[in-house]
Short mmCIF file of C-alpha atoms and ligand atoms in Angstrom, two decimals:
data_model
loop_
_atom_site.label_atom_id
_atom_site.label_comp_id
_atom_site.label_asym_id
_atom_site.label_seq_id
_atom_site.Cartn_x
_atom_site.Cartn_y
_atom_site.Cartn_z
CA UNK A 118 20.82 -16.09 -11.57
CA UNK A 119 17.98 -14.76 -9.49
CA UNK A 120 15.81 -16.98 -7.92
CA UNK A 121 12.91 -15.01 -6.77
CA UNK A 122 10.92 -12.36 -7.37
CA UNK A 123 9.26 -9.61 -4.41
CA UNK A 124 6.51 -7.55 -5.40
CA UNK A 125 4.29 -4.54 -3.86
CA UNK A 126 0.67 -4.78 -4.15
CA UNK A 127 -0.74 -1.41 -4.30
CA UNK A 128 -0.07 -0.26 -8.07
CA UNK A 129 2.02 -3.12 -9.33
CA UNK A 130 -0.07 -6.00 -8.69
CA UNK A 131 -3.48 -4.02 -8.62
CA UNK A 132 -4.69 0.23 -8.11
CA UNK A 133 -5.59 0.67 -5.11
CA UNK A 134 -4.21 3.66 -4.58
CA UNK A 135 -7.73 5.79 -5.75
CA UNK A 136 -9.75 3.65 -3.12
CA UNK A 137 -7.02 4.98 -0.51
CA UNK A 138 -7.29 8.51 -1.75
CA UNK A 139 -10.68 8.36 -1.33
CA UNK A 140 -11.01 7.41 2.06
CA UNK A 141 -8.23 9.51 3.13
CA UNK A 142 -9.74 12.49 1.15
CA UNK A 143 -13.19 11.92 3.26
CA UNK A 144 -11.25 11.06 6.42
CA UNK A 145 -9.15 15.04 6.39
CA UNK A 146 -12.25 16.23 5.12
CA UNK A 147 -14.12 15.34 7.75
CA UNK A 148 -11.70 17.35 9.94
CA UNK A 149 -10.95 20.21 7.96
CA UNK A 150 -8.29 19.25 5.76
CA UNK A 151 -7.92 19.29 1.86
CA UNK A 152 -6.14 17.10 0.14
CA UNK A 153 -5.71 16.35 -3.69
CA UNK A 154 -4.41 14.01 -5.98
CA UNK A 155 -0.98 15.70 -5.92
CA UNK A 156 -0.31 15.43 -2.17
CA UNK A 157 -1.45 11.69 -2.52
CA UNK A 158 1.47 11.01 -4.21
CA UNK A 159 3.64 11.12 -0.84
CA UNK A 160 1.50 8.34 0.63
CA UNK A 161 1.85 5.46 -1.52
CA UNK A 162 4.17 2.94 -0.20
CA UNK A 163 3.72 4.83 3.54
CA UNK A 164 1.47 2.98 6.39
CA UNK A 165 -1.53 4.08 7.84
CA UNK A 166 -0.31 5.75 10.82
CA UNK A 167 2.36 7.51 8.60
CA UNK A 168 0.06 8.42 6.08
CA UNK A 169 -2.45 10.16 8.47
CA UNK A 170 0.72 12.16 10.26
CA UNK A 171 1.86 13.09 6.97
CA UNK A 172 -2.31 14.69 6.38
CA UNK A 173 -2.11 16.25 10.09
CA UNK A 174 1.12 18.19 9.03
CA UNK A 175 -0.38 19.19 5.63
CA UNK A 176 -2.93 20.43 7.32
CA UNK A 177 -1.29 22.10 10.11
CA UNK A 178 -2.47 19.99 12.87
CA UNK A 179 0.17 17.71 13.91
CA UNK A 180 -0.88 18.54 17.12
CA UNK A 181 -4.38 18.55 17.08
CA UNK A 182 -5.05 15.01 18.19
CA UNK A 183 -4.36 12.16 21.31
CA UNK A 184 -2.79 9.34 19.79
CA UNK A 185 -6.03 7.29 21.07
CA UNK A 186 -7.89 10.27 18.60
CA UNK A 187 -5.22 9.62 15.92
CA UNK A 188 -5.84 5.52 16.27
CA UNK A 189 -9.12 6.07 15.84
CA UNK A 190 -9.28 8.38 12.41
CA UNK A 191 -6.88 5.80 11.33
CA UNK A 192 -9.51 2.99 12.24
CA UNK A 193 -12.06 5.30 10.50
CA UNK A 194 -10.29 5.51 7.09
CA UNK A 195 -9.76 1.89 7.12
CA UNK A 196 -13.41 1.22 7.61
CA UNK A 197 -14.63 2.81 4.51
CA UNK A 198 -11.47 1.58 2.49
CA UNK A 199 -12.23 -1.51 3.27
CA UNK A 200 -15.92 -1.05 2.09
CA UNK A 201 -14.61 0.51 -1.15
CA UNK A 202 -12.47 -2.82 -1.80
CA UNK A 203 -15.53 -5.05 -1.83
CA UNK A 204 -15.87 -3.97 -5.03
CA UNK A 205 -12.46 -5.78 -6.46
CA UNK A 206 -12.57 -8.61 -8.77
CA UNK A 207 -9.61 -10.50 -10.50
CA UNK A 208 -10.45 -7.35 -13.33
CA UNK A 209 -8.81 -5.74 -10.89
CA UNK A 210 -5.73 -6.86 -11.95
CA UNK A 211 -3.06 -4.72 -13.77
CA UNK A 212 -3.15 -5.07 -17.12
CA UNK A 213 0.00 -7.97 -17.81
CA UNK A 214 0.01 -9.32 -14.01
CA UNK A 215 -1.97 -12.01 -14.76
CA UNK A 216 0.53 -13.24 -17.14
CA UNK A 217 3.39 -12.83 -15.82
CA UNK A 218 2.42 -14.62 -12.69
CA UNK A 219 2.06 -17.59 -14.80
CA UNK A 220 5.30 -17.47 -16.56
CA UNK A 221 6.74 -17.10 -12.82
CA UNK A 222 4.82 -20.14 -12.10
CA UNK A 223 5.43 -21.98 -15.56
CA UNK A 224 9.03 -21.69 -14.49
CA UNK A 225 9.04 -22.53 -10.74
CA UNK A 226 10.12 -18.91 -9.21
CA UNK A 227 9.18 -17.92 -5.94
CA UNK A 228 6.92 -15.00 -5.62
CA UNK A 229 6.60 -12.41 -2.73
CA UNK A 230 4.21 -9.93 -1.53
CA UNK A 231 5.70 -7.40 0.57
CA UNK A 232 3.16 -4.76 0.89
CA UNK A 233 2.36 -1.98 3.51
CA UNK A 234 -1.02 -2.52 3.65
CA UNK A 235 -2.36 -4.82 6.80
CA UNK A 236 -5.24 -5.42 4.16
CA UNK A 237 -2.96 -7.24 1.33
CA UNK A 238 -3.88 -10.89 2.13
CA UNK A 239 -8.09 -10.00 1.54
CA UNK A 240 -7.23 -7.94 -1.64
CA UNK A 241 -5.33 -10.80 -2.96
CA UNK A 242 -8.13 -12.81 -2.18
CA UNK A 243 -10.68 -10.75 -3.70
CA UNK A 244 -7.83 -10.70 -6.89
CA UNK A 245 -8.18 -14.54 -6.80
CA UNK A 246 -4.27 -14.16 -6.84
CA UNK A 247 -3.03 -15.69 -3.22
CA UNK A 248 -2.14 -19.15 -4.26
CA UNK A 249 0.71 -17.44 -6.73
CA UNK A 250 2.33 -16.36 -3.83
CA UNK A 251 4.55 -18.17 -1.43
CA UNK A 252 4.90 -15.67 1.22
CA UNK A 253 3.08 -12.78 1.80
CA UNK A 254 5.03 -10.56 4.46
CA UNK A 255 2.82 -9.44 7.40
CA UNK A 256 3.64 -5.55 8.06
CA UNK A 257 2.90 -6.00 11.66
CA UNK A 258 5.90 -8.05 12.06
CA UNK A 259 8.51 -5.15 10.87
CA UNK A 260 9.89 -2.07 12.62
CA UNK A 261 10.23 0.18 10.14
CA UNK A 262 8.09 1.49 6.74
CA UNK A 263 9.07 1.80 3.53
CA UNK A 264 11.93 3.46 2.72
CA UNK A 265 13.95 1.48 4.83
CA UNK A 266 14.72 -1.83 3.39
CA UNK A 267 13.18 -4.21 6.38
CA UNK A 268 10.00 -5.54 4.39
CA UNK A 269 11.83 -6.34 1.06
CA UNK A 270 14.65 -8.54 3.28
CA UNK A 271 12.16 -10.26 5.33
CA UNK A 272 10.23 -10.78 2.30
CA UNK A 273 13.86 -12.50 0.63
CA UNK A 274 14.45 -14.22 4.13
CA UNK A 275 10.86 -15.99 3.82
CA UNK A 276 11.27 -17.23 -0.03
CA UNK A 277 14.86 -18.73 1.59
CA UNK A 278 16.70 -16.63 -1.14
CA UNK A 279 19.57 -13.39 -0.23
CA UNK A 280 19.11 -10.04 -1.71
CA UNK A 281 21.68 -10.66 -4.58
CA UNK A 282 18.85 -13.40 -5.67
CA UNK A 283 16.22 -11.39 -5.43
CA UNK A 284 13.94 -8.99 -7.75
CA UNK A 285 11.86 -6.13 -6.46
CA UNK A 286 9.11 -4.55 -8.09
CA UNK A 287 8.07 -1.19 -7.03
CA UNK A 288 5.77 1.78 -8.28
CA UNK A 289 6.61 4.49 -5.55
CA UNK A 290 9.84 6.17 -4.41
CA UNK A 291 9.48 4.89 -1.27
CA UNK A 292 9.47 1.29 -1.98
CA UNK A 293 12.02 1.55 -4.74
CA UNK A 294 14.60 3.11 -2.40
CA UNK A 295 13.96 0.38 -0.24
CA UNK A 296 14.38 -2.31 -2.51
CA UNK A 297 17.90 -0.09 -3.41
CA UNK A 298 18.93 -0.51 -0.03
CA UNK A 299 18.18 -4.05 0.24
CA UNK A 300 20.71 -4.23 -2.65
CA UNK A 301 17.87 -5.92 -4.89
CA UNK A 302 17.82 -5.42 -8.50
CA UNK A 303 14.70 -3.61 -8.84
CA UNK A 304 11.89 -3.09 -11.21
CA UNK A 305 10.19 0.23 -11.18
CA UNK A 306 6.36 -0.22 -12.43
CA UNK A 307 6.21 3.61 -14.14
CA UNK A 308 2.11 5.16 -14.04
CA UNK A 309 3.24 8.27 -14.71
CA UNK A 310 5.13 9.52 -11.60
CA UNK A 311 8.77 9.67 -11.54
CA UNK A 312 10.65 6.68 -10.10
CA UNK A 313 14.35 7.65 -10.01
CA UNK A 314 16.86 4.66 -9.33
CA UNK A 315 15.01 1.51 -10.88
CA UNK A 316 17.81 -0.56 -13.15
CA UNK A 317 14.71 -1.39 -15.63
CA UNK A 318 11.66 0.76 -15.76
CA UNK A 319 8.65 -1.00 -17.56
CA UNK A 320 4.76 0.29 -17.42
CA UNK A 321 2.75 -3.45 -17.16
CA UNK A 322 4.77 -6.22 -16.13
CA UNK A 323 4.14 -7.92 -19.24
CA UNK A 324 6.85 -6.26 -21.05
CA UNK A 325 9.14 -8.55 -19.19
CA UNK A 326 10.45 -11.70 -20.37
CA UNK A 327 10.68 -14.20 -17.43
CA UNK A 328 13.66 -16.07 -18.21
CA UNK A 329 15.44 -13.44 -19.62
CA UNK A 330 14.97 -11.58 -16.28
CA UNK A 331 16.29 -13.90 -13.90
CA UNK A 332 19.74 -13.50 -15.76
CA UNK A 333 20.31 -10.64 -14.83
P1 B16 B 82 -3.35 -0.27 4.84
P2 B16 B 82 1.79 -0.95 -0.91
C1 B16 B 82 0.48 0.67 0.74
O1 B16 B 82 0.48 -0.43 -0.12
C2 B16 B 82 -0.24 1.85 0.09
O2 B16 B 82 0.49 2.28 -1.07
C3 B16 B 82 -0.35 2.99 1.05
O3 B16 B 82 -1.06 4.06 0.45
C4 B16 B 82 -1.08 2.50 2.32
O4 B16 B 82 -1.20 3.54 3.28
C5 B16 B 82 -0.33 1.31 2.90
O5 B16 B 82 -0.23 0.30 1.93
C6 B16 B 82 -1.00 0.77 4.15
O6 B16 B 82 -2.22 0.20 3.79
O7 B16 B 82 -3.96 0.95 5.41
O8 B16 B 82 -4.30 -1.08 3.98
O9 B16 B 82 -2.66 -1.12 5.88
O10 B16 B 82 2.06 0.05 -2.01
O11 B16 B 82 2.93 -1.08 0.10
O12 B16 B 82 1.32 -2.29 -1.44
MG1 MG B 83 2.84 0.58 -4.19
#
């Protein structure tokens, strides 16, 4: 039986992901970089630091900048994101969240956040979702990003619950691999990229049956 259940935020529990693109797209723009909606496929899942690196080397200026330079383009983008997420509302949820928290709730399982983003706790506030969760994994504690499997066993140690008792839910590559190698059964939330390696693949999270889940 598995006792708990570990989700990402950014595009399984709401999009975010376009209000990142956009302040990343002004961000390189603003220093002579183009990116599109193609290339912001590699950053979901991937902090801020390693999500401007990985814009420097598209753009052919991994050198370009001081790390004090680098901090502060990194501070920049986060400024206007979080101006773009004042706009959320709980309508901001993903179509079948809302429902499936309950059921989670209705039967007593432990939910997770273990997000990349430093700004999860105020989206879920803005969401009017925190009080579903239980622990909400703080990515300044961790060593390593997503792909390595850190976040989603920190996220397991905090519900009190091992790996084996655990369900991930992921919508990038990056965060599914790590949920793999936390040895997590693991839920890929499909939006039209490919996810390879998920052992169920579902597109809103309604689709799943609670109880039926945890048996597995
Ligand atoms: P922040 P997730 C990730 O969220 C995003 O997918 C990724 O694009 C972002 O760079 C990262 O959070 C860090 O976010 O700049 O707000 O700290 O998918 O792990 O929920
Ligand atoms: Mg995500």
């Amino acid at each position: 039986m598995k006792k708990g259940f570990i989700f990402d935020l950014d595009g399984v529990i709401t999009d975010t992901a376009k209000y990142h693109y956009l302040a990343w797209k002004d961000l390189a723009s603003s220093i002579g970089i183009e990116i599109d909606l193609v290339f912001n496929e590699q950053l979901k899942g991937i902090s801020r630091m390693d999500s401007l690196e990985r814009i420097l080397v598209h753009g052919g200026k991994e050198q370009a900048f001081t790390l004090a330079e680098k901090e502060a383009l990194a501070h920049q983008k986060n400024t206007h994101y979080v101006e773009l997420l004042q706009a959320l509302t709980p309508a901001d949820l993903l179509p079948g969240v809302k429902a499936f928290l309950d059921e989670a709730r209705k039967n007593a399982i432990p939910c997770a956040i273990a997000s990349a983003s430093k700004n999860a706790p105020f989206i879920l506030d803005k969401l009017e979702v925190t009080d579903y969760f239980n622990v909400i994994v703080d990515p300044a504690t961790l060593k390593k990003g997503k792909p390595d499997p850190e976040i989603f066993l920190k996220a397991a140690e905090l519900l009190g619950i091992s790996a084996k008792e655990a369900i991930g839910f992921e919508d990038a590559q990056a965060g599914l691999d790590g949920i793999k190698a936390a040895n997590m059964f693991a839920v890929g939330v499909f939006s039209g990229e490919e996810l390879h390696g998920a052992d169920l693949l579902v597109e809103r999270l309604d689709e799943l049956d609670v109880l039926d889940l945890i048996r597995r």
